[in-house]
């Protein structure tokens, strides 16, 4: 059996990833595919516990390096218990965030050494990268306004400054330049149906089988 297709969604807060992920999962299922929709940090019971640890406001200091390691700890659990088994079974995996989020948030946003992040990434998921990453891009002010209109109290990362999210967005755009074959930029300022149309176009090679590894 050939391995399943691994799709990830990335972008700053409020870009519309959750909205796209839910629709994409349903749309792929309607076309007869077996799909696992998941998210990071989290996606499994234990990895969701790590998510709570890393996102909630605590009394103790959490350094950027500790935050990075917790993201990868959750990812290693997620890979072992969900992503790798699902891909091995031939399923599609659609994940709201993966390692590009660590590169953008902890690397570009917090200034964690990029080479160190790549060393851990190689250790945690050598030989496995998303087949296609949909980067939902929009101005920071638009994303934050959307997110603030919707959510309750900000978590530890949501509470960051606009300048932080500008660095994160720039980090994502730099990743797209580095890997244009894998990372497809989607104009997330468009209305939801237009965003969905861009996603369908970006995934066309995978839907026809032409993009398979
Ligand atoms: N993080 C990290 O630092 N390092 C890592 O390695 C990983 C993660 C994996 C949790 O991620 C945090 O973890 C995140 C990065 C960090 N922190 N931040 N910031 P998350 O993905 O769970 O949380 P999030 O980024 O905060 O997601 P979000 O705010 O839920 O955004 P979203 O999923 O991109 O947006 P949405 O919920 O789909 O949409 C937001 C609102 O906009 C909502 O009211 C929608 O109805 C509306 N919307 C959606 N699409 C549109 C369009 N096209 N037009 C108009 N309105 C729209």
Tab-separated table of N, CA, C and O in Angstrom, residues 41-164:
chain	number	residue	atom	x	y	z
A	41	UNK	N	0.072	22.366	18.567
A	41	UNK	CA	0.448	21.217	19.367
A	41	UNK	C	-0.812	20.462	19.790
A	41	UNK	O	-1.831	21.081	20.068
A	42	UNK	N	-0.729	19.149	19.823
A	42	UNK	CA	-1.883	18.346	20.226
A	42	UNK	C	-2.133	17.218	19.247
A	42	UNK	O	-1.208	16.666	18.663
A	43	UNK	N	-3.394	16.863	19.104
A	43	UNK	CA	-3.780	15.836	18.140
A	43	UNK	C	-3.980	14.462	18.749
A	43	UNK	O	-4.671	13.628	18.168
A	44	UNK	N	-3.360	14.197	19.907
A	44	UNK	CA	-3.609	12.946	20.639
A	44	UNK	C	-3.812	13.346	22.103
A	44	UNK	O	-3.475	14.471	22.502
A	45	UNK	N	-4.294	12.380	22.900
A	45	UNK	CA	-4.620	12.707	24.298
A	45	UNK	C	-3.410	13.297	25.046
A	45	UNK	O	-3.503	14.336	25.692
A	46	UNK	N	-2.278	12.606	24.910
A	46	UNK	CA	-1.094	13.047	25.641
A	46	UNK	C	-0.533	14.349	25.052
A	46	UNK	O	-0.132	15.265	25.787
A	47	UNK	N	-0.531	14.447	23.735
A	47	UNK	CA	-0.010	15.671	23.100
A	47	UNK	C	-0.895	16.873	23.431
A	47	UNK	O	-0.405	17.998	23.538
A	48	UNK	N	-2.195	16.642	23.633
A	48	UNK	CA	-3.084	17.748	24.038
A	48	UNK	C	-2.734	18.211	25.455
A	48	UNK	O	-2.913	19.384	25.784
A	49	UNK	N	-2.250	17.292	26.283
A	49	UNK	CA	-1.826	17.711	27.640
A	49	UNK	C	-0.607	18.622	27.540
A	49	UNK	O	-0.486	19.604	28.266
A	50	UNK	N	0.296	18.277	26.621
A	50	UNK	CA	1.476	19.136	26.419
A	50	UNK	C	1.012	20.496	25.880
A	50	UNK	O	1.540	21.546	26.258
A	51	UNK	N	-0.008	20.487	24.996
A	51	UNK	CA	-0.544	21.762	24.470
A	51	UNK	C	-0.978	22.679	25.616
A	51	UNK	O	-0.659	23.863	25.637
A	52	UNK	N	-1.699	22.089	26.574
A	52	UNK	CA	-2.166	22.912	27.691
A	52	UNK	C	-0.979	23.498	28.453
A	52	UNK	O	-0.967	24.673	28.807
A	53	UNK	N	0.043	22.637	28.688
A	53	UNK	CA	1.229	23.111	29.427
A	53	UNK	C	1.896	24.297	28.738
A	53	UNK	O	2.317	25.257	29.375
A	54	UNK	N	1.979	24.220	27.405
A	54	UNK	CA	2.760	25.226	26.691
A	54	UNK	C	1.950	26.496	26.416
A	54	UNK	O	2.519	27.584	26.298
A	55	UNK	N	0.616	26.379	26.333
A	55	UNK	CA	-0.171	27.566	25.970
A	55	UNK	C	-0.753	28.318	27.161
A	55	UNK	O	-1.028	29.512	27.057
A	56	UNK	N	-0.936	27.600	28.293
A	56	UNK	CA	-1.580	28.330	29.393
A	56	UNK	C	-0.572	29.223	30.126
A	56	UNK	O	0.629	28.955	30.125
A	57	UNK	N	-1.096	30.304	30.688
A	57	UNK	CA	-0.238	31.207	31.461
A	57	UNK	C	0.120	30.493	32.761
A	57	UNK	O	-0.758	30.059	33.497
A	58	UNK	N	1.411	30.347	33.032
A	58	UNK	CA	1.808	29.698	34.278
A	58	UNK	C	2.556	30.678	35.148
A	58	UNK	O	2.832	31.799	34.729
A	59	UNK	N	2.902	30.232	36.353
A	59	UNK	CA	3.632	31.139	37.249
A	59	UNK	C	5.127	31.115	36.954
A	59	UNK	O	5.852	32.032	37.286
A	60	UNK	N	5.580	29.997	36.330
A	60	UNK	CA	7.022	29.879	36.100
A	60	UNK	C	7.403	30.386	34.717
A	60	UNK	O	6.610	30.321	33.783
A	61	UNK	N	8.650	30.832	34.632
A	61	UNK	CA	9.149	31.289	33.330
A	61	UNK	C	9.294	30.105	32.396
A	61	UNK	O	9.734	29.021	32.791
A	62	UNK	N	8.896	30.289	31.144
A	62	UNK	CA	9.082	29.258	30.119
A	62	UNK	C	9.946	29.888	29.039
A	62	UNK	O	9.487	30.770	28.306
A	63	UNK	N	11.203	29.464	28.957
A	63	UNK	CA	12.110	30.079	27.980
A	63	UNK	C	11.696	29.683	26.563
A	63	UNK	O	10.943	28.722	26.359
A	64	UNK	N	12.219	30.413	25.595
A	64	UNK	CA	11.929	30.096	24.191
A	64	UNK	C	12.429	28.690	23.847
A	64	UNK	O	11.809	27.969	23.054
A	65	UNK	N	13.551	28.300	24.483
A	65	UNK	CA	14.093	26.957	24.206
A	65	UNK	C	13.187	25.888	24.803
A	65	UNK	O	12.909	24.863	24.177
A	66	UNK	N	12.697	26.140	26.038
A	66	UNK	CA	11.780	25.170	26.661
A	66	UNK	C	10.495	25.068	25.842
A	66	UNK	O	9.961	23.964	25.625
A	67	UNK	N	10.013	26.198	25.357
A	67	UNK	CA	8.804	26.207	24.519
A	67	UNK	C	9.033	25.370	23.248
A	67	UNK	O	8.186	24.571	22.850
A	68	UNK	N	10.208	25.540	22.654
A	68	UNK	CA	10.554	24.788	21.434
A	68	UNK	C	10.560	23.285	21.722
A	68	UNK	O	9.998	22.481	20.956
A	69	UNK	N	11.190	22.917	22.837
A	69	UNK	CA	11.281	21.487	23.173
A	69	UNK	C	9.900	20.898	23.454
A	69	UNK	O	9.607	19.757	23.077
A	70	UNK	N	9.031	21.677	24.092
A	70	UNK	CA	7.670	21.181	24.356
A	70	UNK	C	6.903	21.004	23.042
A	70	UNK	O	6.143	20.039	22.884
A	71	UNK	N	7.091	21.920	22.096
A	71	UNK	CA	6.440	21.773	20.785
A	71	UNK	C	6.895	20.473	20.131
A	71	UNK	O	6.089	19.728	19.564
A	72	UNK	N	8.194	20.188	20.218
A	72	UNK	CA	8.696	18.959	19.592
A	72	UNK	C	8.306	17.713	20.392
A	72	UNK	O	8.126	16.645	19.803
A	73	UNK	N	8.170	17.845	21.705
A	73	UNK	CA	7.717	16.684	22.498
A	73	UNK	C	6.299	16.309	22.075
A	73	UNK	O	5.988	15.138	21.825
A	74	UNK	N	5.436	17.333	21.969
A	74	UNK	CA	4.053	17.075	21.525
A	74	UNK	C	4.062	16.483	20.118
A	74	UNK	O	3.304	15.558	19.800
A	75	UNK	N	4.944	17.000	19.274
A	75	UNK	CA	5.018	16.525	17.870
A	75	UNK	C	5.467	15.068	17.806
A	75	UNK	O	4.919	14.278	17.012
A	76	UNK	N	6.449	14.708	18.631
A	76	UNK	CA	6.944	13.319	18.607
A	76	UNK	C	5.822	12.359	19.005
A	76	UNK	O	5.659	11.280	18.406
A	77	UNK	N	5.031	12.753	20.006
A	77	UNK	CA	3.898	11.918	20.452
A	77	UNK	C	2.857	11.828	19.334
A	77	UNK	O	2.327	10.750	19.031
A	78	UNK	N	2.579	12.964	18.731
A	78	UNK	CA	1.593	13.038	17.637
A	78	UNK	C	2.032	12.168	16.454
A	78	UNK	O	1.223	11.429	15.865
A	79	UNK	N	3.316	12.225	16.129
A	79	UNK	CA	3.833	11.431	15.006
A	79	UNK	C	3.693	9.937	15.285
A	79	UNK	O	3.225	9.171	14.436
A	80	UNK	N	4.100	9.528	16.493
A	80	UNK	CA	4.091	8.088	16.824
A	80	UNK	C	2.681	7.517	16.868
A	80	UNK	O	2.452	6.382	16.475
A	81	UNK	N	1.753	8.317	17.410
A	81	UNK	CA	0.426	7.763	17.706
A	81	UNK	C	-0.633	8.089	16.672
A	81	UNK	O	-1.695	7.463	16.684
A	82	UNK	N	-0.381	9.043	15.822
A	82	UNK	CA	-1.406	9.392	14.828
A	82	UNK	C	-0.832	9.538	13.416
A	82	UNK	O	-1.226	8.814	12.508
A	83	UNK	N	0.108	10.441	13.241
A	83	UNK	CA	0.511	10.790	11.866
A	83	UNK	C	1.142	9.593	11.138
A	83	UNK	O	0.687	9.223	10.045
A	84	UNK	N	2.166	8.994	11.738
A	84	UNK	CA	2.846	7.901	11.011
A	84	UNK	C	1.919	6.709	10.783
A	84	UNK	O	1.870	6.174	9.661
A	85	UNK	N	1.161	6.256	11.808
A	85	UNK	CA	0.261	5.114	11.548
A	85	UNK	C	-0.782	5.426	10.469
A	85	UNK	O	-1.084	4.571	9.630
A	86	UNK	N	-1.333	6.639	10.488
A	86	UNK	CA	-2.366	6.982	9.488
A	86	UNK	C	-1.768	7.000	8.087
A	86	UNK	O	-2.347	6.456	7.141
A	87	UNK	N	-0.590	7.609	7.946
A	87	UNK	CA	0.040	7.657	6.614
A	87	UNK	C	0.398	6.243	6.152
A	87	UNK	O	0.226	5.905	4.973
A	88	UNK	N	0.870	5.413	7.093
A	88	UNK	CA	1.223	4.030	6.726
A	88	UNK	C	-0.004	3.248	6.263
A	88	UNK	O	0.093	2.359	5.414
A	89	UNK	N	-1.181	3.611	6.806
A	89	UNK	CA	-2.425	2.933	6.411
A	89	UNK	C	-2.974	3.489	5.091
A	89	UNK	O	-4.018	3.044	4.618
A	90	UNK	N	-2.291	4.492	4.534
A	90	UNK	CA	-2.729	5.054	3.254
A	90	UNK	C	-3.714	6.204	3.399
A	90	UNK	O	-4.263	6.687	2.409
A	91	UNK	N	-3.945	6.660	4.643
A	91	UNK	CA	-4.907	7.749	4.872
A	91	UNK	C	-4.288	9.108	4.524
A	91	UNK	O	-3.065	9.263	4.523
A	92	UNK	N	-5.160	10.078	4.310
A	92	UNK	CA	-4.713	11.470	4.213
A	92	UNK	C	-4.662	12.022	5.633
A	92	UNK	O	-5.574	11.734	6.443
A	93	UNK	N	-3.630	12.780	5.927
A	93	UNK	CA	-3.541	13.475	7.214
A	93	UNK	C	-3.533	14.979	6.925
A	93	UNK	O	-2.700	15.458	6.147
A	94	UNK	N	-4.495	15.693	7.525
A	94	UNK	CA	-4.582	17.148	7.366
A	94	UNK	C	-4.325	17.748	8.744
A	94	UNK	O	-5.137	17.592	9.655
A	95	UNK	N	-3.187	18.398	8.905
A	95	UNK	CA	-2.825	18.913	10.231
A	95	UNK	C	-2.786	20.438	10.253
A	95	UNK	O	-2.122	21.076	9.434
A	96	UNK	N	-3.516	20.988	11.222
A	96	UNK	CA	-3.483	22.421	11.497
A	96	UNK	C	-2.172	22.673	12.246
A	96	UNK	O	-2.096	22.444	13.444
A	97	UNK	N	-1.137	23.030	11.515
A	97	UNK	CA	0.227	23.313	11.967
A	97	UNK	C	1.082	22.045	12.085
A	97	UNK	O	0.610	20.968	12.378
A	98	UNK	N	2.411	22.277	11.884
A	98	UNK	CA	3.451	21.248	12.056
A	98	UNK	C	4.768	22.003	12.257
A	98	UNK	O	4.757	23.142	12.755
A	99	UNK	N	5.888	21.439	11.825
A	99	UNK	CA	7.198	22.014	12.177
A	99	UNK	C	7.437	23.419	11.623
A	99	UNK	O	8.207	24.194	12.202
A	100	UNK	N	6.771	23.779	10.516
A	100	UNK	CA	6.938	25.160	10.021
A	100	UNK	C	6.495	26.165	11.084
A	100	UNK	O	7.014	27.288	11.130
A	101	UNK	N	5.525	25.775	11.924
A	101	UNK	CA	5.084	26.686	12.997
A	101	UNK	C	6.217	26.915	13.994
A	101	UNK	O	6.398	28.031	14.499
A	102	UNK	N	7.011	25.882	14.265
A	102	UNK	CA	8.142	26.054	15.188
A	102	UNK	C	9.199	26.953	14.537
A	102	UNK	O	9.797	27.815	15.189
A	103	UNK	N	9.410	26.732	13.229
A	103	UNK	CA	10.382	27.595	12.523
A	103	UNK	C	9.926	29.051	12.571
A	103	UNK	O	10.736	29.964	12.777
A	104	UNK	N	8.626	29.287	12.359
A	104	UNK	CA	8.125	30.664	12.284
A	104	UNK	C	7.973	31.286	13.676
A	104	UNK	O	8.417	32.416	13.899
A	105	UNK	N	7.311	30.560	14.611
A	105	UNK	CA	7.024	31.166	15.928
A	105	UNK	C	8.259	31.183	16.839
A	105	UNK	O	8.613	32.219	17.385
A	106	UNK	N	8.865	29.991	17.020
A	106	UNK	CA	10.007	29.965	17.946
A	106	UNK	C	11.265	30.494	17.252
A	106	UNK	O	12.059	31.198	17.868
A	107	UNK	N	11.445	30.159	15.961
A	107	UNK	CA	12.632	30.613	15.230
A	107	UNK	C	12.546	32.102	14.917
A	107	UNK	O	13.244	32.921	15.520
A	108	UNK	N	11.668	32.470	13.973
A	108	UNK	CA	11.585	33.880	13.562
A	108	UNK	C	10.989	34.754	14.665
A	108	UNK	O	11.444	35.876	14.901
A	109	UNK	N	9.968	34.261	15.351
A	109	UNK	CA	9.274	35.072	16.355
A	109	UNK	C	10.081	35.282	17.615
A	109	UNK	O	10.248	36.408	18.090
A	110	UNK	N	10.622	34.185	18.165
A	110	UNK	CA	11.327	34.275	19.463
A	110	UNK	C	12.839	34.364	19.324
A	110	UNK	O	13.531	34.543	20.316
A	111	UNK	N	13.345	34.096	18.105
A	111	UNK	CA	14.797	34.188	17.908
A	111	UNK	C	15.557	32.936	18.301
A	111	UNK	O	16.781	32.985	18.500
A	112	UNK	N	14.870	31.795	18.388
A	112	UNK	CA	15.571	30.532	18.679
A	112	UNK	C	16.410	30.151	17.454
A	112	UNK	O	15.971	30.329	16.308
A	113	UNK	N	17.603	29.630	17.717
A	113	UNK	CA	18.544	29.296	16.645
A	113	UNK	C	17.939	28.295	15.635
A	113	UNK	O	17.517	27.196	16.012
A	114	UNK	N	17.918	28.726	14.366
A	114	UNK	CA	17.298	27.904	13.325
A	114	UNK	C	18.003	26.572	13.126
A	114	UNK	O	17.356	25.552	12.874
A	115	UNK	N	19.335	26.578	13.259
A	115	UNK	CA	20.082	25.323	13.056
A	115	UNK	C	19.714	24.325	14.154
A	115	UNK	O	19.601	23.110	13.904
A	116	UNK	N	19.511	24.826	15.364
A	116	UNK	CA	19.126	23.942	16.488
A	116	UNK	C	17.728	23.354	16.217
A	116	UNK	O	17.494	22.164	16.429
A	117	UNK	N	16.822	24.197	15.722
A	117	UNK	CA	15.475	23.702	15.395
A	117	UNK	C	15.579	22.609	14.336
A	117	UNK	O	14.926	21.552	14.452
A	118	UNK	N	16.410	22.813	13.329
A	118	UNK	CA	16.519	21.794	12.266
A	118	UNK	C	17.141	20.505	12.800
A	118	UNK	O	16.774	19.410	12.370
A	119	UNK	N	18.078	20.633	13.737
A	119	UNK	CA	18.685	19.426	14.328
A	119	UNK	C	17.608	18.597	15.040
A	119	UNK	O	17.537	17.371	14.875
A	120	UNK	N	16.749	19.268	15.805
A	120	UNK	CA	15.702	18.526	16.528
A	120	UNK	C	14.689	17.968	15.528
A	120	UNK	O	14.250	16.819	15.651
A	121	UNK	N	14.338	18.778	14.527
A	121	UNK	CA	13.357	18.310	13.529
A	121	UNK	C	13.872	17.041	12.843
A	121	UNK	O	13.121	16.077	12.646
A	122	UNK	N	15.156	17.025	12.530
A	122	UNK	CA	15.731	15.851	11.860
A	122	UNK	C	15.647	14.635	12.779
A	122	UNK	O	15.350	13.525	12.346
A	123	UNK	N	15.866	14.869	14.055
A	123	UNK	CA	15.821	13.781	15.022
A	123	UNK	C	14.385	13.253	15.192
A	123	UNK	O	14.138	12.053	15.299
A	124	UNK	N	13.431	14.181	15.203
A	124	UNK	CA	12.039	13.809	15.508
A	124	UNK	C	11.323	13.236	14.290
A	124	UNK	O	10.537	12.295	14.417
A	125	UNK	N	11.597	13.817	13.100
A	125	UNK	CA	10.869	13.267	11.945
A	125	UNK	C	11.730	13.188	10.691
A	125	UNK	O	11.313	13.607	9.605
A	126	UNK	N	12.926	12.602	10.852
A	126	UNK	CA	13.794	12.396	9.691
A	126	UNK	C	13.023	11.642	8.618
A	126	UNK	O	12.334	10.665	8.914
A	127	UNK	N	13.131	12.112	7.400
A	127	UNK	CA	12.505	11.396	6.283
A	127	UNK	C	11.027	11.671	6.133
A	127	UNK	O	10.396	11.139	5.223
A	128	UNK	N	10.461	12.480	7.002
A	128	UNK	CA	9.028	12.791	6.863
A	128	UNK	C	8.822	14.306	6.870
A	128	UNK	O	9.135	14.978	7.847
A	129	UNK	N	8.286	14.794	5.766
A	129	UNK	CA	7.916	16.215	5.665
A	129	UNK	C	6.524	16.256	5.056
A	129	UNK	O	6.101	15.298	4.398
A	130	UNK	N	5.797	17.336	5.268
A	130	UNK	CA	4.487	17.437	4.608
A	130	UNK	C	4.665	17.364	3.091
A	130	UNK	O	5.650	17.851	2.536
A	131	UNK	N	3.697	16.738	2.421
A	131	UNK	CA	3.726	16.716	0.958
A	131	UNK	C	3.373	18.092	0.413
A	131	UNK	O	3.910	18.524	-0.596
A	132	UNK	N	2.440	18.742	1.083
A	132	UNK	CA	2.038	20.082	0.661
A	132	UNK	C	1.657	20.885	1.906
A	132	UNK	O	0.948	20.375	2.778
A	133	UNK	N	2.149	22.107	1.962
A	133	UNK	CA	1.813	23.006	3.078
A	133	UNK	C	1.086	24.220	2.513
A	133	UNK	O	1.596	24.883	1.610
A	134	UNK	N	-0.094	24.469	3.044
A	134	UNK	CA	-0.896	25.610	2.609
A	134	UNK	C	-0.636	26.737	3.597
A	134	UNK	O	-0.971	26.619	4.783
A	135	UNK	N	0.015	27.800	3.110
A	135	UNK	CA	0.334	28.935	3.979
A	135	UNK	C	-0.734	30.004	3.782
A	135	UNK	O	-0.780	30.676	2.747
A	136	UNK	N	-1.611	30.119	4.772
A	136	UNK	CA	-2.676	31.127	4.703
A	136	UNK	C	-2.086	32.459	5.141
A	136	UNK	O	-1.780	32.651	6.319
A	137	UNK	N	-1.919	33.345	4.172
A	137	UNK	CA	-1.207	34.594	4.459
A	137	UNK	C	-2.146	35.795	4.434
A	137	UNK	O	-2.993	35.908	3.530
A	138	UNK	N	-1.969	36.653	5.419
A	138	UNK	CA	-2.755	37.900	5.459
A	138	UNK	C	-2.040	38.898	6.361
A	138	UNK	O	-1.168	38.492	7.148
A	139	UNK	N	-2.354	40.199	6.237
A	139	UNK	CA	-1.697	41.170	7.114
A	139	UNK	C	-1.982	40.854	8.589
A	139	UNK	O	-3.096	40.410	8.927
A	140	UNK	N	-0.994	41.101	9.415
A	140	UNK	CA	-1.113	40.783	10.843
A	140	UNK	C	-2.339	41.460	11.454
A	140	UNK	O	-3.102	40.834	12.212
A	141	UNK	N	-2.560	42.737	11.119
A	141	UNK	CA	-3.679	43.469	11.740
A	141	UNK	C	-5.011	42.789	11.417
A	141	UNK	O	-5.906	42.725	12.275
A	142	UNK	N	-5.140	42.256	10.201
A	142	UNK	CA	-6.398	41.603	9.807
A	142	UNK	C	-6.569	40.294	10.588
A	142	UNK	O	-7.647	40.010	11.128
A	143	UNK	N	-5.506	39.510	10.677
A	143	UNK	CA	-5.579	38.237	11.400
A	143	UNK	C	-5.900	38.452	12.877
A	143	UNK	O	-6.769	37.778	13.448
A	144	UNK	N	-5.212	39.409	13.492
A	144	UNK	CA	-5.432	39.641	14.925
A	144	UNK	C	-6.842	40.176	15.186
A	144	UNK	O	-7.482	39.790	16.175
A	145	UNK	N	-7.341	41.015	14.281
A	145	UNK	CA	-8.704	41.545	14.466
A	145	UNK	C	-9.717	40.399	14.385
A	145	UNK	O	-10.635	40.311	15.211
A	146	UNK	N	-9.525	39.497	13.434
A	146	UNK	CA	-10.435	38.347	13.317
A	146	UNK	C	-10.377	37.487	14.582
A	146	UNK	O	-11.403	37.081	15.118
A	147	UNK	N	-9.146	37.205	15.015
A	147	UNK	CA	-8.981	36.311	16.169
A	147	UNK	C	-9.565	36.947	17.424
A	147	UNK	O	-10.229	36.286	18.219
A	148	UNK	N	-9.336	38.249	17.593
A	148	UNK	CA	-9.802	38.921	18.819
A	148	UNK	C	-11.318	39.020	18.849
A	148	UNK	O	-11.928	38.980	19.914
A	149	UNK	N	-11.933	39.120	17.673
A	149	UNK	CA	-13.402	39.218	17.621
A	149	UNK	C	-14.038	37.893	18.034
A	149	UNK	O	-15.186	37.858	18.458
A	150	UNK	N	-13.293	36.811	17.933
A	150	UNK	CA	-13.867	35.485	18.120
A	150	UNK	C	-13.560	34.844	19.471
A	150	UNK	O	-14.391	34.205	20.080
A	151	UNK	N	-12.328	35.057	19.963
A	151	UNK	CA	-11.891	34.240	21.098
A	151	UNK	C	-12.135	34.887	22.459
A	151	UNK	O	-12.470	36.057	22.566
A	152	UNK	N	-11.891	34.061	23.505
A	152	UNK	CA	-11.956	34.540	24.882
A	152	UNK	C	-10.604	35.124	25.274
A	152	UNK	O	-9.925	35.721	24.429
A	153	UNK	N	-10.177	34.910	26.520
A	153	UNK	CA	-8.896	35.460	26.962
A	153	UNK	C	-7.731	34.883	26.142
A	153	UNK	O	-7.759	33.708	25.778
A	154	UNK	N	-6.739	35.728	25.880
A	154	UNK	CA	-5.594	35.295	25.067
A	154	UNK	C	-4.728	34.307	25.824
A	154	UNK	O	-4.477	34.481	27.021
A	155	UNK	N	-4.242	33.251	25.138
A	155	UNK	CA	-3.293	32.332	25.773
A	155	UNK	C	-1.898	32.956	25.731
A	155	UNK	O	-1.718	34.093	25.271
A	156	UNK	N	-0.880	32.202	26.173
A	156	UNK	CA	0.472	32.758	26.323
A	156	UNK	C	1.037	33.285	25.007
A	156	UNK	O	1.713	34.320	24.971
A	157	UNK	N	0.736	32.599	23.906
A	157	UNK	CA	1.292	33.038	22.617
A	157	UNK	C	0.376	34.085	21.975
A	157	UNK	O	0.845	35.070	21.416
A	158	UNK	N	-0.932	33.908	22.110
A	158	UNK	CA	-1.869	34.899	21.558
A	158	UNK	C	-1.645	36.286	22.174
A	158	UNK	O	-1.974	37.300	21.562
A	159	UNK	N	-1.126	36.295	23.410
A	159	UNK	CA	-0.928	37.571	24.113
A	159	UNK	C	0.305	38.326	23.617
A	159	UNK	O	0.603	39.421	24.109
A	160	UNK	N	1.023	37.759	22.646
A	160	UNK	CA	2.231	38.414	22.132
A	160	UNK	C	1.902	39.711	21.382
A	160	UNK	O	0.758	39.942	20.986
A	161	UNK	N	2.948	40.509	21.147
A	161	UNK	CA	2.777	41.819	20.495
A	161	UNK	C	2.576	41.673	18.989
A	161	UNK	O	2.904	40.639	18.397
A	162	UNK	N	2.096	42.750	18.382
A	162	UNK	CA	1.930	42.770	16.926
A	162	UNK	C	3.300	42.595	16.240
A	162	UNK	O	3.399	41.934	15.208
A	163	UNK	N	4.351	43.176	16.842
A	163	UNK	CA	5.700	43.052	16.259
A	163	UNK	C	6.127	41.580	16.220
A	163	UNK	O	6.759	41.126	15.257
A	164	UNK	N	5.761	40.835	17.260
A	164	UNK	CA	6.068	39.394	17.276
A	164	UNK	C	5.396	38.707	16.100
A	164	UNK	O	6.031	37.945	15.362
